[in-house]
XYZ file of C-alpha atoms in Angstrom:
734
model
C -31.807 54.171 47.386
C -34.717 51.958 46.973
C -36.193 53.927 43.753
C -32.727 53.748 42.394
C -32.408 49.832 42.692
C -35.907 49.281 41.612
C -34.790 51.170 38.428
C -31.775 49.049 37.939
C -34.009 45.944 38.120
C -36.039 47.338 35.669
C -33.478 47.894 33.094
C -32.001 44.374 34.025
C -35.324 43.024 32.949
C -35.426 44.796 29.770
C -32.342 43.811 28.947
C -33.297 40.428 29.551
C -36.463 40.731 27.287
C -34.761 42.449 24.640
C -32.162 39.679 24.743
C -34.663 37.040 24.721
C -36.474 38.915 21.731
C -33.525 39.117 19.763
C -32.674 35.339 20.386
C -36.067 34.605 18.982
C -35.775 36.498 16.086
C -32.511 35.281 15.192
C -34.025 31.509 15.866
C -37.064 32.589 13.704
C -34.524 34.373 10.694
C -32.807 30.891 10.916
C -35.484 28.793 10.685
C -37.297 31.198 7.741
C -33.645 30.990 5.860
C -33.456 26.968 6.230
C -37.154 27.059 5.106
C -36.417 29.062 2.213
C -32.994 27.252 1.144
C -35.151 23.559 1.325
C -38.199 24.965 -0.693
C -35.666 26.070 -3.182
C -33.618 22.693 -3.143
C -36.995 20.681 -3.424
C -38.020 22.752 -6.284
C -34.608 22.290 -8.146
C -34.475 18.521 -7.059
C -37.901 18.112 -8.598
C -36.478 19.261 -11.693
C -33.721 17.366 -11.795
C -30.965 20.720 -11.538
C -28.863 18.911 -9.161
C -26.097 21.549 -9.222
C -28.284 24.289 -8.172
C -30.176 21.959 -5.608
C -26.534 20.856 -3.764
C -26.195 24.806 -3.276
C -29.384 25.106 -1.727
C -28.905 21.934 0.955
C -25.260 23.062 1.598
C -26.772 26.224 2.904
C -29.231 24.016 5.024
C -26.687 22.368 6.524
C -24.656 25.214 7.155
C -27.471 26.601 9.364
C -28.416 23.162 10.739
C -25.950 20.023 10.287
C -28.254 17.812 11.611
C -31.315 18.605 9.179
C -32.331 15.252 8.210
C -34.018 16.293 4.434
C -31.094 18.133 3.558
C -28.600 15.514 4.272
C -30.747 13.264 2.603
C -31.657 15.383 -0.385
C -27.981 16.256 -0.506
C -26.351 13.133 -0.676
C -28.875 11.700 -3.478
C -27.941 15.033 -5.659
C -24.592 14.559 -5.255
C -25.152 11.173 -6.254
C -27.241 11.761 -9.385
C -24.243 14.182 -10.336
C -21.836 11.361 -9.842
C -19.861 12.774 -7.070
C -20.286 9.268 -5.219
C -17.483 10.309 -2.575
C -18.702 13.533 -1.211
C -22.179 11.545 -1.760
C -21.217 9.040 0.330
C -20.888 11.250 3.657
C -24.474 12.321 3.408
C -25.835 9.514 2.739
C -24.529 7.926 5.978
C -25.713 10.525 7.655
C -29.114 9.987 6.151
C -28.884 6.458 6.998
C -27.950 7.272 10.555
C -31.078 9.294 10.871
C -33.398 7.053 9.217
C -32.335 3.328 9.013
C -35.300 2.167 7.022
C -34.845 4.801 3.875
C -34.827 2.537 1.389
C -33.517 4.918 -1.266
C -30.588 5.954 0.472
C -29.168 2.434 1.719
C -29.918 1.414 -2.046
C -27.366 4.298 -3.265
C -25.081 3.378 -0.564
C -24.863 0.070 -1.793
C -23.914 1.169 -4.913
C -21.333 3.485 -3.982
C -19.625 0.317 -1.968
C -20.002 -1.602 -5.336
C -18.449 0.896 -7.634
C -15.470 1.109 -4.736
C -14.834 -2.313 -4.444
C -16.405 -2.967 -1.071
C -18.211 -5.793 -1.936
C -19.119 -7.393 1.330
C -20.334 -3.655 2.201
C -22.343 -3.463 -0.525
C -24.331 -6.715 -0.406
C -24.580 -6.133 3.574
C -26.965 -2.685 2.513
C -28.519 -4.319 -0.646
C -29.363 -7.220 1.874
C -30.991 -5.034 4.256
C -33.232 -3.342 2.196
C -34.238 -6.508 0.272
C -35.166 -7.855 3.871
C -38.111 -5.265 3.901
C -38.584 -5.353 -0.097
C -37.730 -8.633 -1.719
C -38.367 -7.084 -5.244
C -36.555 -3.984 -4.832
C -34.894 -3.578 -8.861
C -31.843 -1.352 -7.506
C -31.128 -3.995 -4.511
C -32.018 -6.679 -6.662
C -29.067 -5.412 -9.064
C -26.305 -4.272 -6.672
C -26.847 -8.553 -4.808
C -26.619 -9.907 -8.154
C -23.559 -7.402 -9.630
C -21.592 -8.343 -6.195
C -22.661 -12.310 -6.128
C -19.254 -14.574 -6.917
C -19.838 -17.667 -5.144
C -21.865 -20.431 -6.885
C -24.348 -20.118 -4.008
C -24.473 -16.606 -3.895
C -24.957 -16.258 -7.817
C -27.726 -18.878 -7.463
C -29.399 -17.018 -4.835
C -29.134 -13.839 -6.895
C -30.763 -15.422 -9.936
C -33.976 -16.796 -7.913
C -34.288 -13.524 -6.421
C -34.361 -12.070 -10.018
C -36.885 -14.679 -11.140
C -39.291 -14.423 -8.403
C -39.376 -10.573 -9.506
C -39.361 -11.107 -13.147
C -43.360 -10.489 -13.374
C -42.624 -6.827 -11.912
C -39.689 -5.745 -13.902
C -39.693 -7.520 -16.800
C -39.932 -4.704 -19.003
C -37.099 -2.920 -17.075
C -33.547 -2.954 -19.193
C -31.851 -3.514 -15.418
C -33.660 -6.391 -15.047
C -32.048 -7.727 -18.314
C -28.426 -6.426 -17.155
C -28.734 -8.175 -13.678
C -29.524 -11.447 -15.680
C -26.822 -10.692 -17.857
C -24.055 -10.283 -15.356
C -24.875 -13.731 -13.457
C -24.757 -15.545 -16.873
C -21.538 -14.083 -17.418
C -20.410 -15.491 -13.628
C -21.793 -18.998 -14.757
C -19.743 -18.954 -17.796
C -22.942 -18.835 -20.168
C -21.865 -16.402 -22.643
C -24.348 -16.689 -25.219
C -26.998 -16.324 -22.276
C -25.063 -13.522 -21.209
C -25.226 -11.628 -24.789
C -28.609 -12.009 -25.142
C -29.732 -10.907 -21.758
C -27.445 -7.606 -22.622
C -29.116 -7.472 -25.897
C -32.631 -7.737 -24.740
C -31.639 -4.671 -22.502
C -30.542 -2.726 -24.659
C -33.267 -3.295 -27.181
C -35.927 -2.625 -24.430
C -34.256 0.698 -23.897
C -32.087 1.955 -26.818
C -31.237 5.014 -25.035
C -29.688 3.814 -22.131
C -26.268 3.890 -21.295
C -26.381 1.148 -19.006
C -27.312 -1.630 -21.823
C -24.161 -0.277 -24.107
C -21.997 -0.378 -21.194
C -22.891 -3.979 -20.555
C -22.437 -5.255 -23.975
C -19.436 -3.388 -24.468
C -18.040 -5.250 -21.470
C -19.367 -7.969 -22.275
C -17.253 -7.629 -25.823
C -14.306 -6.922 -23.961
C -14.072 -10.075 -21.897
C -14.685 -11.858 -25.204
C -11.964 -10.090 -27.015
C -14.092 -8.494 -29.314
C -12.643 -5.001 -28.960
C -13.924 -3.567 -32.151
C -17.670 -4.064 -30.944
C -16.409 -3.090 -27.277
C -15.065 0.328 -28.190
C -18.447 0.811 -30.785
C -20.674 0.289 -27.474
C -18.597 1.971 -25.279
C -18.475 4.917 -27.492
C -22.614 5.268 -27.753
C -22.572 4.888 -24.012
C -20.544 7.962 -23.746
C -22.767 9.743 -26.182
C -25.918 8.629 -24.679
C -24.554 9.509 -20.846
C -25.167 12.958 -18.850
C -21.839 14.505 -18.605
C -22.089 14.123 -14.240
C -22.515 10.380 -14.349
C -20.934 7.404 -13.327
C -20.958 6.316 -16.958
C -18.815 8.575 -18.253
C -16.179 7.539 -15.506
C -16.561 3.508 -16.537
C -16.565 4.749 -20.296
C -13.059 6.391 -19.572
C -11.563 3.122 -17.590
C -12.557 1.338 -20.644
C -10.914 3.046 -22.837
C -7.752 2.410 -20.837
C -8.296 -1.104 -20.434
C -8.600 -1.039 -24.336
C -5.609 0.868 -24.553
C -6.937 4.086 -25.829
C -5.147 6.282 -23.219
C -5.499 9.375 -25.544
C -9.053 9.113 -25.797
C -9.345 8.065 -21.944
C -7.392 11.441 -21.104
C -9.401 13.742 -23.997
C -12.884 12.517 -22.383
C -11.507 13.427 -18.893
C -10.577 16.739 -20.362
C -13.818 17.215 -21.845
C -15.538 16.156 -19.018
C -13.995 18.599 -16.691
C -14.288 21.602 -19.177
C -17.954 21.316 -19.451
C -18.865 20.272 -15.597
C -15.453 21.727 -13.984
C -17.139 20.795 -10.279
C -17.631 17.067 -11.508
C -15.147 15.392 -9.112
C -15.268 11.836 -10.005
C -13.720 12.949 -13.148
C -10.903 15.119 -11.251
C -10.002 11.816 -9.482
C -9.572 9.693 -12.603
C -7.410 12.658 -13.896
C -5.269 12.409 -10.614
C -5.191 8.718 -10.520
C -4.118 8.111 -14.612
C -2.056 10.675 -14.242
C 0.008 9.193 -11.153
C -0.220 5.998 -13.426
C 1.577 7.679 -15.821
C 4.176 9.246 -14.068
C 2.487 12.993 -14.509
C 2.598 14.109 -11.131
C 2.067 17.752 -11.622
C -0.908 16.976 -13.410
C -2.006 14.520 -10.465
C -1.198 16.917 -7.909
C -3.152 19.894 -9.735
C -6.314 17.562 -10.113
C -6.230 16.495 -6.747
C -6.127 19.921 -5.609
C -9.708 20.618 -7.472
C -10.709 17.167 -5.314
C -9.416 18.482 -2.149
C -10.961 22.020 -2.564
C -14.606 20.968 -1.911
C -13.731 17.842 -0.129
C -10.923 18.678 2.061
C -11.389 15.439 4.021
C -11.505 12.991 1.010
C -9.181 10.231 2.467
C -8.644 8.831 -1.284
C -7.456 12.197 -2.566
C -5.235 12.674 0.571
C -3.977 9.274 0.149
C -2.602 9.783 -3.667
C -1.645 13.250 -3.120
C 1.088 11.901 -0.194
C 2.024 9.010 -3.139
C 2.357 12.127 -5.570
C 4.605 14.096 -2.548
C 6.504 10.813 -2.091
C 7.504 10.111 -5.714
C 8.764 13.757 -6.015
C 10.938 13.200 -3.064
C 9.064 15.680 -0.528
C 9.034 12.793 2.330
C 7.825 15.482 4.798
C 4.795 16.539 2.704
C 4.085 12.844 2.435
C 4.284 11.892 5.766
C 2.072 14.765 6.723
C -0.632 13.549 4.098
C -0.059 9.927 5.156
C -0.847 11.167 8.805
C -3.908 13.240 7.638
C -5.301 10.543 6.084
C -4.902 8.034 8.675
C -6.705 10.580 10.895
C -9.776 11.208 8.711
C -9.990 7.685 8.493
C -9.693 6.955 12.272
C -12.431 9.830 12.996
C -14.719 8.050 10.652
C -14.245 4.430 12.330
C -14.862 6.229 15.963
C -17.818 7.458 14.500
C -18.940 4.350 12.371
C -17.339 1.597 14.024
C -19.463 -0.883 12.299
C -18.056 0.187 9.318
C -15.714 -2.307 8.359
C -14.724 -0.682 4.605
C -13.439 1.927 6.963
C -11.396 -0.244 9.320
C -9.687 -1.970 5.888
C -8.704 1.333 4.712
C -7.248 2.405 7.932
C -5.660 -0.873 7.985
C -3.838 0.019 4.438
C -2.886 3.004 5.982
C -1.264 1.828 8.710
C 0.679 -0.938 6.379
C 1.718 1.895 3.914
C 3.014 3.841 6.654
C 4.810 0.943 8.234
C 2.759 0.794 11.386
C 2.148 -3.211 11.054
C 0.737 -3.854 14.636
C -2.054 -1.011 14.108
C -2.734 -2.347 10.828
C -3.089 -6.238 12.525
C -5.627 -4.401 14.892
C -7.769 -2.993 12.356
C -7.585 -6.092 10.247
C -8.773 -8.109 13.231
C -11.698 -5.745 13.556
C -12.767 -6.237 10.105
C -12.760 -9.724 10.312
C -14.746 -9.453 13.425
C -17.106 -7.398 11.761
C -17.266 -9.080 8.632
C -15.892 -12.618 9.026
C -15.949 -13.473 5.673
C -14.569 -10.578 4.319
C -11.902 -11.709 1.718
C -10.219 -8.695 1.123
C -9.585 -8.554 4.802
C -8.308 -12.247 4.958
C -6.150 -11.351 2.119
C -4.539 -8.331 3.605
C -4.083 -9.872 6.747
C -2.523 -13.101 5.296
C -0.085 -10.748 3.158
C 0.935 -8.829 6.712
C 1.916 -12.276 8.266
C 3.598 -13.716 5.570
C 5.615 -9.826 5.255
C 6.144 -9.813 9.116
C 7.684 -13.693 9.361
C 4.339 -15.488 10.349
C 3.453 -17.140 7.455
C 2.325 -19.911 9.432
C -0.893 -17.908 10.592
C -1.725 -16.806 7.265
C -2.117 -20.486 5.596
C -5.203 -21.797 7.300
C -7.339 -18.685 6.325
C -6.089 -18.608 2.711
C -6.745 -22.523 2.336
C -10.249 -22.027 3.679
C -10.988 -18.999 1.266
C -9.317 -20.704 -1.649
C -11.971 -23.050 -1.469
C -14.816 -20.813 -0.793
C -13.637 -18.691 -3.419
C -11.021 -19.449 -5.542
C -8.631 -16.572 -6.963
C -5.351 -16.007 -8.379
C -4.273 -13.598 -5.574
C -5.341 -16.253 -2.722
C -3.247 -18.882 -4.362
C -0.464 -16.517 -4.901
C -0.499 -15.638 -1.331
C -0.953 -19.221 -0.301
C 2.346 -20.183 -2.318
C 3.635 -17.479 -1.160
C 2.793 -18.534 2.738
C 4.169 -22.272 1.912
C 7.318 -21.042 0.420
C 8.432 -18.955 3.472
C 7.386 -22.287 5.624
C 9.770 -24.044 3.421
C 7.177 -26.321 2.491
C 7.788 -26.603 -1.374
C 5.307 -29.490 -2.803
C 2.221 -27.604 -1.118
C 3.757 -24.306 -2.432
C 4.073 -25.742 -6.360
C 0.262 -26.771 -5.801
C -0.677 -23.363 -4.995
C 1.285 -21.710 -7.703
C -0.043 -24.363 -10.722
C -3.335 -22.834 -9.139
C -2.404 -19.468 -9.581
C -1.391 -20.069 -12.861
C -4.588 -22.114 -14.019
C -6.611 -18.848 -12.689
C -4.392 -16.516 -14.238
C -2.561 -18.130 -17.355
C -1.668 -14.890 -18.962
C -0.034 -13.176 -15.576
C 4.095 -13.427 -16.242
C 4.275 -13.527 -12.566
C 2.383 -16.344 -11.849
C 4.871 -18.451 -13.783
C 7.439 -16.816 -12.421
C 6.287 -17.800 -8.646
C 5.776 -21.508 -9.762
C 9.406 -21.738 -11.558
C 10.770 -20.645 -8.131
C 8.938 -23.095 -5.983
C 10.111 -25.768 -8.309
C 13.473 -24.563 -8.090
C 13.496 -24.770 -4.580
C 12.702 -28.533 -5.290
C 15.522 -28.782 -7.478
C 13.254 -29.534 -10.333
C 15.366 -27.345 -12.005
C 14.486 -28.080 -15.992
C 10.626 -27.707 -15.487
C 11.445 -24.280 -13.321
C 13.337 -22.487 -16.451
C 10.271 -23.687 -18.594
C 8.325 -21.589 -16.166
C 10.924 -18.723 -16.034
C 10.828 -18.574 -20.093
C 7.143 -18.541 -20.168
C 7.220 -15.904 -18.186
C 9.497 -14.071 -20.295
C 7.563 -14.898 -23.194
C 4.881 -13.285 -21.727
C 6.371 -10.401 -20.388
C 9.958 -9.839 -22.539
C 10.767 -6.853 -19.390
C 10.165 -8.770 -16.467
C 13.602 -8.813 -14.739
C 12.767 -11.414 -11.525
C 12.381 -14.361 -14.071
C 15.568 -13.113 -15.808
C 17.375 -13.275 -12.572
C 16.522 -16.590 -11.774
C 17.891 -18.414 -15.109
C 20.562 -16.165 -14.702
C 20.849 -17.375 -10.870
C 20.399 -21.180 -11.983
C 23.701 -20.861 -14.588
C 25.638 -19.024 -11.895
C 24.950 -22.065 -9.523
C 26.414 -24.346 -11.832
C 29.521 -22.335 -11.954
C 28.319 -21.054 -15.528
C 29.295 -16.927 -14.922
C 29.464 -16.777 -18.572
C 26.636 -18.398 -20.146
C 24.465 -16.136 -17.107
C 25.967 -13.013 -18.859
C 24.863 -13.964 -22.026
C 21.361 -15.033 -21.586
C 20.761 -11.391 -19.557
C 22.518 -9.756 -22.259
C 20.898 -11.600 -25.024
C 17.503 -10.740 -23.095
C 18.426 -7.242 -22.694
C 19.140 -6.997 -26.619
C 15.391 -7.878 -27.756
C 13.840 -5.340 -25.582
C 14.724 -1.674 -24.334
C 16.517 -2.464 -21.140
C 15.725 -0.883 -17.634
C 18.270 0.270 -14.995
C 16.752 -2.835 -13.382
C 18.079 -5.062 -16.179
C 21.753 -3.481 -16.008
C 21.809 -3.802 -12.355
C 21.285 -7.373 -12.901
C 23.993 -7.417 -15.337
C 26.285 -5.530 -13.151
C 25.924 -8.133 -10.381
C 26.866 -11.293 -12.777
C 30.166 -8.991 -13.956
C 31.294 -8.141 -10.479
C 30.453 -11.969 -9.354
C 33.084 -13.084 -12.343
C 35.316 -10.333 -10.627
C 34.931 -8.394 -14.159
C 35.024 -5.126 -12.160
C 35.401 -2.543 -15.102
C 32.296 -3.890 -16.953
C 30.418 -4.106 -13.233
C 30.951 -0.418 -12.625
C 30.159 0.466 -16.179
C 26.781 -2.042 -15.750
C 25.896 -0.036 -12.261
C 26.565 3.291 -13.965
C 24.308 2.507 -16.526
C 21.731 1.278 -13.947
C 21.453 4.760 -12.145
C 21.876 6.780 -15.303
C 18.399 4.917 -16.336
C 17.064 4.833 -12.861
C 18.402 7.634 -10.616
C 16.324 6.391 -7.483
C 17.890 2.517 -7.847
C 19.594 2.902 -4.648
C 21.237 -0.800 -4.877
C 23.015 0.099 -7.834
C 24.480 2.973 -5.719
C 25.469 0.924 -3.044
C 27.377 -1.591 -5.710
C 29.321 1.477 -7.092
C 30.448 2.207 -3.504
C 31.647 -1.308 -2.754
C 33.491 -1.333 -5.812
C 35.177 1.922 -5.324
C 35.755 1.024 -1.994
C 37.492 -2.527 -2.439
C 39.538 -0.413 -5.171
C 40.189 2.351 -2.263
C 38.400 4.842 -3.757
C 36.574 6.009 -0.785
C 35.860 9.306 -2.112
C 34.032 8.045 -5.153
C 32.379 5.643 -2.724
C 30.958 8.153 -0.498
C 29.910 10.223 -3.275
C 27.857 7.629 -5.108
C 26.305 6.652 -1.808
C 25.477 10.574 -1.483
C 23.893 10.490 -5.022
C 21.580 7.963 -4.059
C 21.056 9.856 -1.112
C 19.391 12.724 -2.778
C 16.940 10.648 -4.464
C 15.787 8.637 -1.102
C 17.325 11.115 1.880
C 16.191 8.379 4.602
C 17.126 5.344 2.548
C 18.680 3.170 5.660
C 20.603 0.746 4.330
C 22.759 3.331 2.169
C 22.860 5.291 5.323
C 24.502 2.507 6.410
C 26.701 1.996 4.237
C 28.113 5.315 3.882
C 28.349 5.726 7.575
C 30.444 2.321 7.073
C 32.751 3.453 4.559
C 33.471 6.731 6.797
C 34.251 4.281 9.813
C 36.620 2.321 7.585
C 38.581 5.414 6.463
C 39.203 6.667 9.884
C 36.485 9.806 9.450
C 35.238 8.964 12.735
C 33.295 12.380 13.372
C 31.894 12.120 9.709
C 30.694 8.238 10.378
C 29.365 9.383 13.931
C 27.212 11.880 12.260
C 25.858 9.585 9.545
C 25.179 7.154 12.215
C 23.240 9.504 14.511
C 20.993 10.984 11.420
C 20.218 7.332 10.396
C 18.924 6.702 14.011
C 16.749 9.654 13.711
C 15.017 8.053 10.903
C 14.698 4.785 12.253
C 15.709 4.801 16.276
C 16.050 1.018 16.615
C 18.062 0.179 13.382
C 20.396 -2.085 15.571
C 23.844 -2.295 13.165
C 23.962 1.578 13.331
C 23.151 1.650 16.895
C 25.861 -0.712 17.524
C 28.601 1.156 15.362
C 27.443 4.319 16.731
C 28.157 2.803 20.505
C 31.205 1.606 19.785
C 32.633 5.166 18.517
C 30.848 6.542 22.002
C 32.767 3.965 23.924
C 36.176 5.510 22.845
C 34.680 9.087 23.731
C 35.203 10.699 27.270
C 31.822 10.831 29.210
C 29.768 9.056 26.802
C 29.788 5.558 27.879
C 25.924 5.435 29.282
C 25.120 6.808 26.219
C 27.205 4.046 24.472
C 25.851 1.647 27.088
C 22.128 2.288 25.824
C 22.807 1.943 22.207
C 24.597 -0.954 22.818
C 21.686 -2.420 24.879
C 18.791 -1.313 22.875
C 20.947 -2.898 19.666
C 21.408 -6.004 21.614
C 17.269 -6.203 22.315
C 16.861 -5.788 18.339
C 19.289 -8.279 17.344
C 19.831 -10.645 20.325
C 21.870 -12.891 17.954
C 24.286 -10.809 16.836
C 27.769 -11.737 17.742
C 29.265 -8.108 16.518
C 26.680 -6.627 18.816
C 27.297 -8.742 21.508
C 31.071 -8.035 21.219
C 30.092 -4.384 21.820
C 28.015 -4.756 24.535
C 30.400 -6.823 25.932
C 33.420 -4.438 25.992
C 31.287 -1.732 26.788
C 30.255 -3.544 30.068
C 34.254 -4.595 30.535
C 34.880 -0.346 30.935
C 32.002 -0.476 33.204
C 33.640 -2.773 35.227
C 30.840 -5.251 34.934
C 33.259 -8.180 34.246
C 31.312 -11.308 34.052
C 28.493 -10.049 32.289
C 31.119 -8.766 29.912
C 32.786 -12.059 29.779
C 29.637 -14.398 28.502
C 28.876 -11.757 25.755
C 32.800 -11.604 24.239
C 33.003 -15.360 24.673
C 29.542 -15.522 22.745
C 30.663 -13.191 20.508
C 34.262 -15.331 20.002
C 32.320 -18.569 19.107
C 30.199 -17.099 16.643
C 33.290 -15.087 14.781
C 36.274 -17.338 15.588
C 38.272 -15.731 13.112
C 38.296 -12.563 14.606
C 41.301 -11.175 16.165
C 39.697 -8.356 17.836
C 37.134 -10.361 19.521
C 39.633 -12.638 20.975
C 41.647 -9.837 22.503
C 38.735 -8.445 24.090
C 38.181 -12.305 25.760
C 41.606 -12.135 26.644
C 41.560 -8.470 28.298
C 38.323 -9.447 30.727
C 39.958 -12.629 31.544
C 43.094 -10.529 32.658
C 40.719 -8.248 34.810
C 39.191 -11.589 36.861
C 42.725 -12.603 37.348
C 42.478 -15.852 35.111
C 45.778 -15.395 33.105
C 45.777 -18.673 31.455
C 42.495 -17.888 29.675
C 44.288 -14.589 28.586
C 47.065 -16.256 27.388
C 45.229 -18.469 25.511
C 43.077 -15.562 23.978
C 45.822 -13.339 23.115
C 47.956 -16.239 21.691
C 44.710 -17.065 19.505
C 44.245 -13.198 18.231
C 47.902 -12.970 17.709
C 47.882 -16.296 15.561
C 44.766 -14.979 13.540
C 46.449 -11.719 12.827
C 50.177 -10.605 14.089
C 49.175 -6.806 13.140
C 45.757 -6.541 14.010
C 45.163 -2.899 15.840
C 45.723 -4.189 19.588
C 48.084 -6.805 18.855
C 51.407 -4.563 20.620
C 49.174 -4.837 23.772
C 48.391 -8.245 23.730
C 51.908 -8.928 23.346
C 52.925 -6.850 25.861
C 50.831 -8.278 28.439
C 51.973 -12.025 27.465
C 55.688 -11.144 27.871
C 54.599 -9.977 31.582
C 52.412 -13.043 32.081
C 55.759 -15.078 31.171
């Protein structure tokens, strides 16, 4: 027995030794594989065969995701092939492994710059310059992101301090040229860009800079020549190619831009920035299928790319697949939340997360993310602007004013003054609004919206003639712009000149190819003038041109209802819901039409469906509560809905009446009386509400008050639905 046991022990030991050997062999094998892939990757990287290097470094990371060299080299290789999105992830990891890696931090700064995250770009570049004050790449980013006079002067001073080291480098002169433009010293800027091109004629950067300069100075012929040269010189997989495409679009050469993008992805199918531009521009052009195809290419390689996920959600939304859109929006938020957990100090990630929360209507979450951005980067203009926009949108405009005033003083921009004007308008400080909008016009003299906003504020001050001038200027800049045309029509309508308003709108429509919104505006004017036939025709044309214009379906439904064509009204609303199945106002109107035509079951279903979309929509909750309170066994559910509606809209007298009547039915007479009396005070001409007041008094034994309320109800409408019951009780009381 002892021998058997010993043999078993021996076998176990042998097994342990064998397993240890296998594990050691496996580890050795893994290390050997890593070494081979790293060596090959380094060789390819040194020979600038970046695509091959990328494959080798990815192989290393599959074996060991924390390999410092592989993360750094992979990030740089991706960067060098223009794949900035994927590069960003690995460069960030490399920076975490080695915060003193100057090359990595400069590349991160550049990516931030390209993506418009100015504060983060300056932060990274500034960190590099602390250790290496004459690093030309960091100096270039610092110059390119300077905006305030102090920042511009500081960047120029840094460059001058490094002149002796870098004067022979074209990038030095390009950076100076950028700063000269910011200082409005255009001759010096052109000379600097030309100097850069002369020193390195085969550098695409110089031609890009000159092209941009000529674009800014409206010399489009020279601009196009420089961009074409840059495209010919630059490697296929480069940021230069993408910038050239963007400039083609700016120049109105959309066909050239599309052709260039097609050529880029044909030559380099793995060049993700080109696919991303195809996706973005196709979306802007309404070619959603092409946009989706391009995004699928991007997500195949980078499945957690938040920008690609966001745009795919927008594609689904535009094509009517709201469920898929919501899933992708949520996935985008999840990706960004994961990122900010790993990099909580990254202001730009919190900012993008705030944008996404706003996109899906999560206002408080957006506010929290923006507060975090401002805590991390107190001088972030983008966060201040978005937070101000959020406050204005949610009725907290007063909170937006001081930060916007501070920002407008530090960095006066069109958007800052636009929002400041909107905030003052919301607070009814019309004179201050006019001042802000005048500054908006001065900073953006070619933007039609600036003149419209100024005109709106002048209208609020009753400066009608000056307002009309601004609206006309807006239309001269953009003849298709509906809002200033609507304001001109409104000013005529206020003076009972509906005929002139119609002529104004029709005259403008004759000069352009009118949109659905133009016909909608015309329909509103015809309806206001009681020409229902013309109004119906205009609204019908509006939805033919713009099938997703739900306001037009609602107007058609209103016309049909007013002319006892309820079936047509419901059909019009259902057509609108085909394009936007979860449009709450249209769903509400549909339920109301069904309710008014005594189709209670259909109305109940519509209200229930609406509350599935927006569970706290008070009007639907109120109407559904009223339906429920008439059904056996549903009084408690009715009470729950009415209480919720009251919490959401505490000043609504109809909701007060509904809740009061339900409480009366439950025997809670004292509270019921207070609510129905509140409703009657706000709706003194509503016979049914006065009946409710009288009936609660009746149950409380307050017969004099009962008689007064019932008499008032019958006086208002002798034939209201409960009139017979009121008359019976009055006879009984006498």
